[in-house]
Amino acid sequence: MSGTTIGASFFVVMLVLLAMRVPIAISMFLTGVAGYVTMAGWGPLLSYLKTVAYGRFSVYDLSVVPLFLLMGSFASRGGLSKALFSAAGSLIGHWRGGLAMAAVGACAGFGAICGSSLATAATMGQVALPELRRLNYSPALATATLAAGGTLGILIPPSIVLVIYAILAEQNIAKLFTAAFVPGIIAALGYMLAIGIYVRLYPGSGPAGERRTWAERLRALIDVWPVLLIFLLVIGGIYGGVFTPTEAAAVGTLGTGLIAVTKGMRLAGLMDCLYATAEATAMIFLILLGADVLNVFLALSQMPAELATWVQGSGLPPLLVLLAIILIYVFLGCVMDSLSMILLTIPIFFPIIMGLDYWGLNPTDKAIWFGILALMVVEIGLITPPVGMNVYIINSLARDVPMSVTFRGIVPFLISDALRVLLLVFFPALSLFLVRWMG
């Protein structure tokens, strides 16, 4: 068999392992090992394995992953999520559906200091769900809002998934963070619009809350100053050239840690944050290791390069190819998490996209645009059935709400996501104009 046939065959084997619920890291690692042995034998494989772990985990840029995770844990301990929700609720909570919109805004704000969708959904779910229930929001709208709002955690920079993409595609992390900013804001506004339309179609689903006085609003806004400070330190420091992304993550972690201490975090809380960060980091790094072994096998088989060459010579319209990739992402989102999708698909899809012409973009702009587009589509997978990780997290907090009810409530948000993806496909400048403007 040719290398391409072997590569495609073992890729199918890996999908079968995933269907059998073998963890994604183990599936990729076993497939990569078996394929490498088939192509080159045990000797070259063992020679590669003795250096791959150190070669991957010694990458300096990867240190931002545990730092951003720890920053999110400290932010939760410091009560920043509650302050964000209270501030947003004081401003728009008196609107019909306003408290749900406030939850979306709070998710966006928390995502700016967290970088993880799962952490954002879990944290904001604990804070906002009791209030939504107190005001008699429909279970479908309440749970769906928090599940969808949680996806903003990886779209609003800083984003852990975007860091991984930058490393895989060899792109500048700061530029990708800049490019994600406007699409992230559009996503939050789109979700708020979806809520506004939903509560007008179903008037009893999102009743208005009480109107706050301007003095109460001012006090609530003052309480979010730590969030603004951390955001300015991290994102402002990166964009201003004061910090590298890794240095900014360290500064942000220190800042949120100090805030958490002033809010009552003690040694036990610190240890809980460290343990949670270590567990999440270990999971991510194990997936990275499995992806490296799989990707070196795929490179050896020449399957990605051959596939890219075939697509370029097929005469298919570039937009049709992009649409197919988007649909594959949506399908994969039904069975795996966002990080696994990026690690599994970028080595295959990235060469294809880079070999086609999209709106006359240069290679760097094209790589940044596709990264943001992939991130947005991957984010949709967090709320699509049957796996929708964010839906499962919110369901664990609202066990009396059937998951089918939450998935029905997700539909307006999925429509908003689809419109946003189309907008970015046809108007790449939405993700690129800030990058160009900032040089």
Short mmCIF file of C-alpha atoms in Angstrom, two decimals:
data_model
loop_
_atom_site.label_atom_id
_atom_site.label_comp_id
_atom_site.label_asym_id
_atom_site.label_seq_id
_atom_site.Cartn_x
_atom_site.Cartn_y
_atom_site.Cartn_z
CA MET A 1 0.00 0.00 0.00
CA SER A 2 1.06 3.59 -0.56
CA GLY A 3 1.87 5.86 2.33
CA THR A 4 -1.32 7.84 1.73
CA THR A 5 -3.44 4.69 1.90
CA ILE A 6 -1.74 3.59 5.12
CA GLY A 7 -2.24 7.04 6.62
CA ALA A 8 -5.93 7.13 5.69
CA SER A 9 -6.47 3.57 6.97
CA PHE A 10 -4.95 4.25 10.37
CA PHE A 11 -6.87 7.52 10.61
CA VAL A 12 -10.09 5.51 10.24
CA VAL A 13 -8.82 3.13 12.93
CA MET A 14 -8.37 6.12 15.25
CA LEU A 15 -11.95 7.24 14.61
CA VAL A 16 -13.14 3.73 15.48
CA LEU A 17 -11.20 3.91 18.76
CA LEU A 18 -12.88 7.24 19.51
CA ALA A 19 -16.28 5.70 18.77
CA MET A 20 -15.39 2.99 21.32
CA ARG A 21 -14.85 5.81 23.86
CA VAL A 22 -11.09 5.33 24.11
CA PRO A 23 -9.69 8.67 25.41
CA ILE A 24 -8.58 10.96 22.60
CA ALA A 25 -4.97 11.16 23.82
CA ILE A 26 -4.63 7.36 23.95
CA SER A 27 -6.37 6.93 20.58
CA MET A 28 -4.00 9.34 18.85
CA PHE A 29 -0.92 7.90 20.56
CA LEU A 30 -1.76 4.25 19.76
CA THR A 31 -2.67 5.10 16.15
CA GLY A 32 0.54 7.09 15.71
CA VAL A 33 2.69 4.29 17.19
CA ALA A 34 1.05 1.57 15.09
CA GLY A 35 1.26 3.64 11.91
CA TYR A 36 4.87 4.66 12.52
CA VAL A 37 5.90 1.04 13.09
CA THR A 38 4.10 0.01 9.91
CA MET A 39 5.89 2.70 7.89
CA ALA A 40 9.38 2.68 9.42
CA GLY A 41 9.75 -0.09 12.03
CA TRP A 42 10.41 -0.11 15.78
CA GLY A 43 13.93 1.30 15.71
CA PRO A 44 13.07 4.75 14.28
CA LEU A 45 9.95 4.89 16.46
CA LEU A 46 11.88 4.29 19.70
CA SER A 47 14.47 6.84 18.63
CA TYR A 48 11.69 9.37 18.10
CA LEU A 49 9.83 8.57 21.32
CA LYS A 50 12.88 9.17 23.53
CA THR A 51 12.98 12.83 22.51
CA VAL A 52 9.40 13.78 21.61
CA ALA A 53 8.16 14.42 25.16
CA TYR A 54 11.02 16.75 26.05
CA GLY A 55 10.90 18.40 22.63
CA ARG A 56 7.21 19.22 23.03
CA PHE A 57 6.98 20.14 26.70
CA SER A 58 10.12 22.28 26.75
CA VAL A 59 8.50 24.75 24.34
CA TYR A 60 8.49 28.04 26.23
CA ASP A 61 5.19 29.24 24.76
CA LEU A 62 3.34 26.25 26.28
CA SER A 63 3.91 27.61 29.77
CA VAL A 64 1.01 29.99 29.17
CA VAL A 65 -1.40 27.03 29.38
CA PRO A 66 -1.03 26.26 33.12
CA LEU A 67 -0.69 29.97 33.86
CA PHE A 68 -3.98 30.88 32.17
CA LEU A 69 -5.68 27.90 33.83
CA LEU A 70 -4.39 28.97 37.23
CA MET A 71 -5.46 32.56 36.54
CA GLY A 72 -9.00 31.31 35.88
CA SER A 73 -9.00 29.30 39.13
CA PHE A 74 -7.83 32.33 41.12
CA ALA A 75 -10.47 34.50 39.43
CA SER A 76 -13.18 32.07 40.54
CA ARG A 77 -11.85 32.06 44.11
CA GLY A 78 -11.65 35.84 44.10
CA GLY A 79 -15.37 36.24 43.37
CA LEU A 80 -14.72 38.06 40.11
CA SER A 81 -17.39 36.07 38.29
CA LYS A 82 -20.04 37.19 40.78
CA ALA A 83 -18.92 40.83 40.51
CA LEU A 84 -19.15 40.70 36.71
CA PHE A 85 -22.63 39.21 36.78
CA SER A 86 -23.85 41.72 39.36
CA ALA A 87 -22.48 44.66 37.38
CA ALA A 88 -24.03 43.50 34.11
CA GLY A 89 -27.31 42.69 35.84
CA SER A 90 -27.50 46.12 37.43
CA LEU A 91 -27.29 47.74 34.01
CA ILE A 92 -29.65 45.61 31.91
CA GLY A 93 -31.34 43.21 34.33
CA HIS A 94 -34.58 45.23 34.16
CA TRP A 95 -34.97 44.42 30.47
CA ARG A 96 -37.04 41.46 29.35
CA GLY A 97 -34.46 38.69 29.17
CA GLY A 98 -31.95 41.18 30.61
CA LEU A 99 -30.55 38.86 33.28
CA ALA A 100 -29.77 36.24 30.63
CA MET A 101 -28.06 38.93 28.55
CA ALA A 102 -26.14 39.95 31.66
CA ALA A 103 -24.97 36.35 32.07
CA VAL A 104 -23.64 36.40 28.50
CA GLY A 105 -21.82 39.68 29.16
CA ALA A 106 -20.38 38.29 32.39
CA CYS A 107 -19.20 35.16 30.54
CA ALA A 108 -17.41 37.38 28.01
CA GLY A 109 -15.78 39.37 30.79
CA PHE A 110 -14.74 36.25 32.68
CA GLY A 111 -13.40 34.73 29.46
CA ALA A 112 -11.06 37.72 29.19
CA ILE A 113 -9.24 36.53 32.32
CA CYS A 114 -9.77 32.78 32.06
CA GLY A 115 -9.18 31.31 28.58
CA SER A 116 -11.18 28.12 29.11
CA SER A 117 -14.78 27.56 27.99
CA LEU A 118 -15.42 24.72 30.42
CA ALA A 119 -14.19 26.78 33.36
CA THR A 120 -16.24 29.77 32.22
CA ALA A 121 -19.42 27.70 31.89
CA ALA A 122 -18.92 26.00 35.27
CA THR A 123 -18.06 29.20 37.14
CA MET A 124 -20.77 31.41 35.65
CA GLY A 125 -23.31 28.59 35.97
CA GLN A 126 -22.81 28.50 39.73
CA VAL A 127 -23.20 32.28 39.96
CA ALA A 128 -26.01 33.03 37.49
CA LEU A 129 -28.23 29.94 37.51
CA PRO A 130 -29.74 30.57 40.98
CA GLU A 131 -30.62 34.15 40.02
CA LEU A 132 -32.18 33.11 36.71
CA ARG A 133 -34.27 30.56 38.54
CA ARG A 134 -35.29 33.08 41.20
CA LEU A 135 -36.77 35.29 38.47
CA ASN A 136 -38.59 32.27 36.96
CA TYR A 137 -36.66 32.14 33.69
CA SER A 138 -37.66 29.13 31.62
CA PRO A 139 -35.31 26.17 32.20
CA ALA A 140 -34.53 25.99 28.47
CA LEU A 141 -33.45 29.62 28.22
CA ALA A 142 -31.57 29.69 31.54
CA THR A 143 -29.46 26.59 30.96
CA ALA A 144 -28.92 27.21 27.23
CA THR A 145 -27.77 30.78 27.87
CA LEU A 146 -25.08 29.66 30.32
CA ALA A 147 -23.93 26.79 28.09
CA ALA A 148 -23.66 29.08 25.06
CA GLY A 149 -22.15 31.94 27.06
CA GLY A 150 -19.45 29.60 28.31
CA THR A 151 -18.15 29.18 24.76
CA LEU A 152 -16.96 32.79 24.90
CA GLY A 153 -14.21 31.57 27.22
CA ILE A 154 -12.10 30.36 24.29
CA LEU A 155 -13.16 33.10 21.88
CA ILE A 156 -12.44 36.18 23.99
CA PRO A 157 -8.64 36.44 24.37
CA PRO A 158 -6.67 35.07 26.08
CA SER A 159 -7.60 31.63 24.76
CA ILE A 160 -5.82 28.35 25.49
CA VAL A 161 -7.06 26.75 22.26
CA LEU A 162 -5.76 29.74 20.30
CA VAL A 163 -2.34 29.33 21.93
CA ILE A 164 -2.25 25.69 20.79
CA TYR A 165 -3.26 26.71 17.26
CA ALA A 166 -0.52 29.35 17.19
CA ILE A 167 2.07 26.71 18.11
CA LEU A 168 0.80 24.18 15.55
CA ALA A 169 0.52 26.74 12.73
CA GLU A 170 3.70 28.61 13.78
CA GLN A 171 1.87 31.92 14.09
CA ASN A 172 2.28 34.87 16.44
CA ILE A 173 0.15 34.43 19.57
CA ALA A 174 -0.30 38.16 20.13
CA LYS A 175 -1.61 38.66 16.58
CA LEU A 176 -4.10 35.82 17.00
CA PHE A 177 -5.32 37.30 20.29
CA THR A 178 -5.80 40.64 18.52
CA ALA A 179 -7.67 38.98 15.65
CA ALA A 180 -10.06 37.20 18.04
CA PHE A 181 -11.12 40.35 19.85
CA VAL A 182 -13.73 41.71 17.40
CA PRO A 183 -15.26 38.29 16.54
CA GLY A 184 -15.52 37.66 20.28
CA ILE A 185 -17.47 40.89 20.81
CA ILE A 186 -19.70 40.05 17.83
CA ALA A 187 -20.35 36.62 19.37
CA ALA A 188 -21.44 38.12 22.69
CA LEU A 189 -23.69 40.70 20.99
CA GLY A 190 -25.15 37.98 18.73
CA TYR A 191 -26.06 35.87 21.75
CA MET A 192 -27.73 38.87 23.41
CA LEU A 193 -29.71 39.53 20.24
CA ALA A 194 -30.77 35.87 20.13
CA ILE A 195 -32.02 36.16 23.71
CA GLY A 196 -33.89 39.36 22.88
CA ILE A 197 -35.68 37.71 19.95
CA TYR A 198 -36.40 34.54 21.97
CA VAL A 199 -38.09 36.37 24.87
CA ARG A 200 -40.29 38.27 22.43
CA LEU A 201 -41.40 35.06 20.76
CA TYR A 202 -41.94 33.44 24.17
CA PRO A 203 -42.78 36.36 26.52
CA GLY A 204 -42.92 34.33 29.72
CA SER A 205 -39.51 32.73 29.26
CA GLY A 206 -37.41 35.69 30.42
CA PRO A 207 -39.22 38.10 32.75
CA ALA A 208 -37.69 41.47 33.54
CA GLY A 209 -35.93 41.99 36.85
CA GLU A 210 -36.09 44.97 39.14
CA ARG A 211 -34.58 48.28 38.04
CA ARG A 212 -31.51 49.34 40.02
CA THR A 213 -30.80 52.88 41.11
CA TRP A 214 -27.81 54.68 39.63
CA ALA A 215 -26.08 54.53 43.01
CA GLU A 216 -26.45 50.72 43.05
CA ARG A 217 -25.19 50.51 39.48
CA LEU A 218 -22.16 52.62 40.31
CA ARG A 219 -21.30 50.43 43.30
CA ALA A 220 -21.65 47.29 41.17
CA LEU A 221 -19.40 48.75 38.45
CA ILE A 222 -16.76 49.73 41.02
CA ASP A 223 -16.62 46.09 42.16
CA VAL A 224 -15.38 44.95 38.74
CA TRP A 225 -12.22 47.08 38.80
CA PRO A 226 -10.03 43.99 39.47
CA VAL A 227 -11.27 42.45 36.21
CA LEU A 228 -10.45 45.61 34.26
CA LEU A 229 -7.05 45.82 35.93
CA ILE A 230 -6.15 42.21 35.10
CA PHE A 231 -7.42 42.61 31.54
CA LEU A 232 -5.35 45.76 31.01
CA LEU A 233 -2.28 44.10 32.51
CA VAL A 234 -2.55 40.95 30.39
CA ILE A 235 -4.03 42.04 27.06
CA GLY A 236 -2.84 45.65 27.22
CA GLY A 237 0.65 44.48 28.13
CA ILE A 238 0.75 42.08 25.18
CA TYR A 239 -0.62 44.59 22.65
CA GLY A 240 1.58 47.37 23.99
CA GLY A 241 4.70 45.28 23.62
CA VAL A 242 5.42 45.42 27.35
CA PHE A 243 5.06 41.65 27.90
CA THR A 244 5.33 38.53 25.84
CA PRO A 245 2.18 36.36 26.13
CA THR A 246 3.96 34.12 28.64
CA GLU A 247 5.09 37.05 30.77
CA ALA A 248 1.60 38.56 30.60
CA ALA A 249 0.10 35.26 31.76
CA ALA A 250 2.49 35.20 34.73
CA VAL A 251 1.63 38.80 35.66
CA GLY A 252 -2.09 38.12 35.32
CA THR A 253 -1.83 34.98 37.46
CA LEU A 254 0.01 36.87 40.17
CA GLY A 255 -2.58 39.66 40.06
CA THR A 256 -5.60 37.35 40.28
CA GLY A 257 -3.86 35.37 43.02
CA LEU A 258 -3.38 38.51 45.13
CA ILE A 259 -7.01 39.50 44.55
CA ALA A 260 -8.17 36.01 45.60
CA VAL A 261 -6.10 36.28 48.80
CA THR A 262 -7.68 39.62 49.66
CA LYS A 263 -11.10 38.05 49.06
CA GLY A 264 -10.47 35.31 51.58
CA MET A 265 -8.55 32.55 49.78
CA ARG A 266 -6.34 30.65 52.21
CA LEU A 267 -3.86 27.78 51.92
CA ALA A 268 -6.56 25.15 51.35
CA GLY A 269 -8.04 27.21 48.53
CA LEU A 270 -4.60 27.77 47.01
CA MET A 271 -3.93 24.03 47.04
CA ASP A 272 -7.31 23.35 45.40
CA CYS A 273 -6.43 25.81 42.62
CA LEU A 274 -3.00 24.23 42.13
CA TYR A 275 -4.40 20.69 42.04
CA ALA A 276 -7.14 21.66 39.55
CA THR A 277 -4.58 23.41 37.34
CA ALA A 278 -2.21 20.43 37.48
CA GLU A 279 -4.98 18.00 36.49
CA ALA A 280 -6.17 20.14 33.58
CA THR A 281 -2.61 20.81 32.39
CA ALA A 282 -1.73 17.11 32.54
CA MET A 283 -4.79 16.28 30.44
CA ILE A 284 -3.95 18.92 27.85
CA PHE A 285 -0.28 17.95 27.66
CA LEU A 286 -1.13 14.24 27.30
CA ILE A 287 -3.39 15.14 24.35
CA LEU A 288 -0.53 17.20 22.91
CA LEU A 289 1.84 14.25 23.19
CA GLY A 290 -0.62 11.91 21.51
CA ALA A 291 -1.18 14.45 18.74
CA ASP A 292 2.58 14.80 18.15
CA VAL A 293 3.01 11.05 17.70
CA LEU A 294 0.00 10.88 15.36
CA ASN A 295 1.12 13.90 13.35
CA VAL A 296 4.66 12.61 12.79
CA PHE A 297 3.15 9.38 11.45
CA LEU A 298 0.81 11.32 9.15
CA ALA A 299 3.74 13.42 7.93
CA LEU A 300 5.70 10.22 7.27
CA SER A 301 2.77 8.80 5.30
CA GLN A 302 2.52 12.04 3.26
CA MET A 303 -1.27 11.88 3.57
CA PRO A 304 -1.79 15.58 4.50
CA ALA A 305 0.51 16.78 1.72
CA GLU A 306 -1.05 14.44 -0.84
CA LEU A 307 -4.53 15.49 0.23
CA ALA A 308 -3.61 19.18 -0.09
CA THR A 309 -2.15 18.56 -3.55
CA TRP A 310 -5.25 16.66 -4.63
CA VAL A 311 -7.57 19.43 -3.43
CA GLN A 312 -5.52 22.09 -5.23
CA GLY A 313 -5.59 20.09 -8.46
CA SER A 314 -9.24 19.07 -8.24
CA GLY A 315 -10.57 22.40 -9.43
CA LEU A 316 -13.02 22.62 -6.55
CA PRO A 317 -13.97 26.20 -5.60
CA PRO A 318 -12.03 27.29 -2.50
CA LEU A 319 -15.26 28.30 -0.74
CA LEU A 320 -16.69 24.82 -1.31
CA VAL A 321 -13.57 23.30 0.26
CA LEU A 322 -13.87 25.68 3.22
CA LEU A 323 -17.55 24.79 3.64
CA ALA A 324 -16.66 21.09 3.71
CA ILE A 325 -14.05 21.74 6.40
CA ILE A 326 -16.56 23.71 8.46
CA LEU A 327 -19.11 20.89 8.20
CA ILE A 328 -16.46 18.36 9.28
CA TYR A 329 -15.71 20.53 12.32
CA VAL A 330 -19.41 20.67 13.20
CA PHE A 331 -19.62 16.87 12.91
CA LEU A 332 -16.48 16.33 15.01
CA GLY A 333 -17.85 18.74 17.60
CA CYS A 334 -20.63 16.23 18.25
CA VAL A 335 -18.14 13.62 19.48
CA MET A 336 -15.03 15.37 20.88
CA ASP A 337 -13.83 18.46 22.70
CA SER A 338 -12.43 21.64 21.13
CA LEU A 339 -8.74 21.10 21.91
CA SER A 340 -8.79 17.58 20.49
CA MET A 341 -10.42 18.84 17.29
CA ILE A 342 -7.73 21.47 16.78
CA LEU A 343 -4.88 19.04 17.44
CA LEU A 344 -6.40 16.37 15.21
CA THR A 345 -7.37 18.49 12.23
CA ILE A 346 -4.96 21.41 11.87
CA PRO A 347 -2.07 19.27 10.52
CA ILE A 348 -4.48 18.06 7.79
CA PHE A 349 -6.62 21.13 7.05
CA PHE A 350 -3.98 23.85 7.43
CA PRO A 351 -1.92 22.84 4.35
CA ILE A 352 -5.12 22.64 2.31
CA ILE A 353 -6.23 26.14 3.27
CA MET A 354 -2.77 27.61 2.75
CA GLY A 355 -2.67 26.15 -0.76
CA LEU A 356 -5.89 27.86 -1.87
CA ASP A 357 -6.70 31.49 -2.58
CA TYR A 358 -9.19 33.25 -0.33
CA TRP A 359 -9.98 36.88 -1.10
CA GLY A 360 -6.36 37.50 -2.12
CA LEU A 361 -5.08 37.15 1.47
CA ASN A 362 -1.34 36.77 2.00
CA PRO A 363 -0.15 33.62 3.85
CA THR A 364 0.08 35.27 7.29
CA ASP A 365 -3.35 36.90 7.07
CA LYS A 366 -4.83 33.67 5.74
CA ALA A 367 -3.38 31.66 8.64
CA ILE A 368 -4.74 34.14 11.20
CA TRP A 369 -8.17 34.32 9.53
CA PHE A 370 -8.47 30.53 9.33
CA GLY A 371 -7.36 30.19 12.95
CA ILE A 372 -10.15 32.48 14.17
CA LEU A 373 -12.65 30.78 11.86
CA ALA A 374 -11.64 27.33 13.11
CA LEU A 375 -11.85 28.55 16.70
CA MET A 376 -15.40 29.82 16.12
CA VAL A 377 -16.56 26.56 14.54
CA VAL A 378 -14.86 24.48 17.23
CA GLU A 379 -16.64 26.60 19.82
CA ILE A 380 -19.99 25.61 18.26
CA GLY A 381 -19.12 21.98 19.00
CA LEU A 382 -19.25 22.73 22.73
CA ILE A 383 -23.03 23.18 22.57
CA THR A 384 -24.09 20.75 19.81
CA PRO A 385 -25.69 17.37 20.62
CA PRO A 386 -25.00 14.66 21.55
CA VAL A 387 -21.76 15.51 23.41
CA GLY A 388 -21.86 19.33 23.87
CA MET A 389 -19.40 19.58 26.77
CA ASN A 390 -20.80 22.88 28.06
CA VAL A 391 -24.32 21.48 28.08
CA TYR A 392 -23.17 18.58 30.24
CA ILE A 393 -21.48 20.98 32.67
CA ILE A 394 -24.61 23.13 33.05
CA ASN A 395 -26.75 20.00 33.32
CA SER A 396 -24.63 18.86 36.27
CA LEU A 397 -25.62 22.11 38.01
CA ALA A 398 -29.31 21.83 37.02
CA ARG A 399 -30.01 18.12 37.27
CA ASP A 400 -33.77 18.65 37.30
CA VAL A 401 -33.65 20.08 33.76
CA PRO A 402 -33.63 17.34 31.08
CA MET A 403 -30.76 17.66 28.65
CA SER A 404 -33.20 17.61 25.74
CA VAL A 405 -34.77 20.81 27.12
CA THR A 406 -31.38 22.53 27.20
CA PHE A 407 -30.57 21.41 23.65
CA ARG A 408 -33.89 22.85 22.45
CA GLY A 409 -32.99 26.13 24.10
CA ILE A 410 -29.59 26.07 22.34
CA VAL A 411 -31.16 26.40 18.87
CA PRO A 412 -31.31 30.25 18.78
CA PHE A 413 -27.66 30.41 19.81
CA LEU A 414 -26.67 27.94 17.10
CA ILE A 415 -28.45 30.11 14.54
CA SER A 416 -26.47 33.10 15.82
CA ASP A 417 -23.26 31.06 15.55
CA ALA A 418 -24.03 30.03 11.97
CA LEU A 419 -24.67 33.63 10.90
CA ARG A 420 -21.44 34.76 12.58
CA VAL A 421 -19.40 32.08 10.83
CA LEU A 422 -20.82 33.09 7.45
CA LEU A 423 -20.05 36.72 8.25
CA LEU A 424 -16.40 35.92 8.97
CA VAL A 425 -16.10 33.68 5.90
CA PHE A 426 -17.15 36.46 3.54
CA PHE A 427 -15.63 39.36 5.48
CA PRO A 428 -12.16 38.30 6.74
CA ALA A 429 -11.44 41.94 7.62
CA LEU A 430 -13.55 41.46 10.77
CA SER A 431 -10.67 39.46 12.22
CA LEU A 432 -7.80 41.20 10.43
CA PHE A 433 -8.36 44.93 10.57
CA LEU A 434 -7.20 45.26 14.20
CA VAL A 435 -4.08 43.23 13.42
CA ARG A 436 -3.27 45.47 10.47
CA TRP A 437 -4.12 48.65 12.35
CA MET A 438 -1.84 47.73 15.24
CA GLY A 439 0.97 46.86 12.88
#
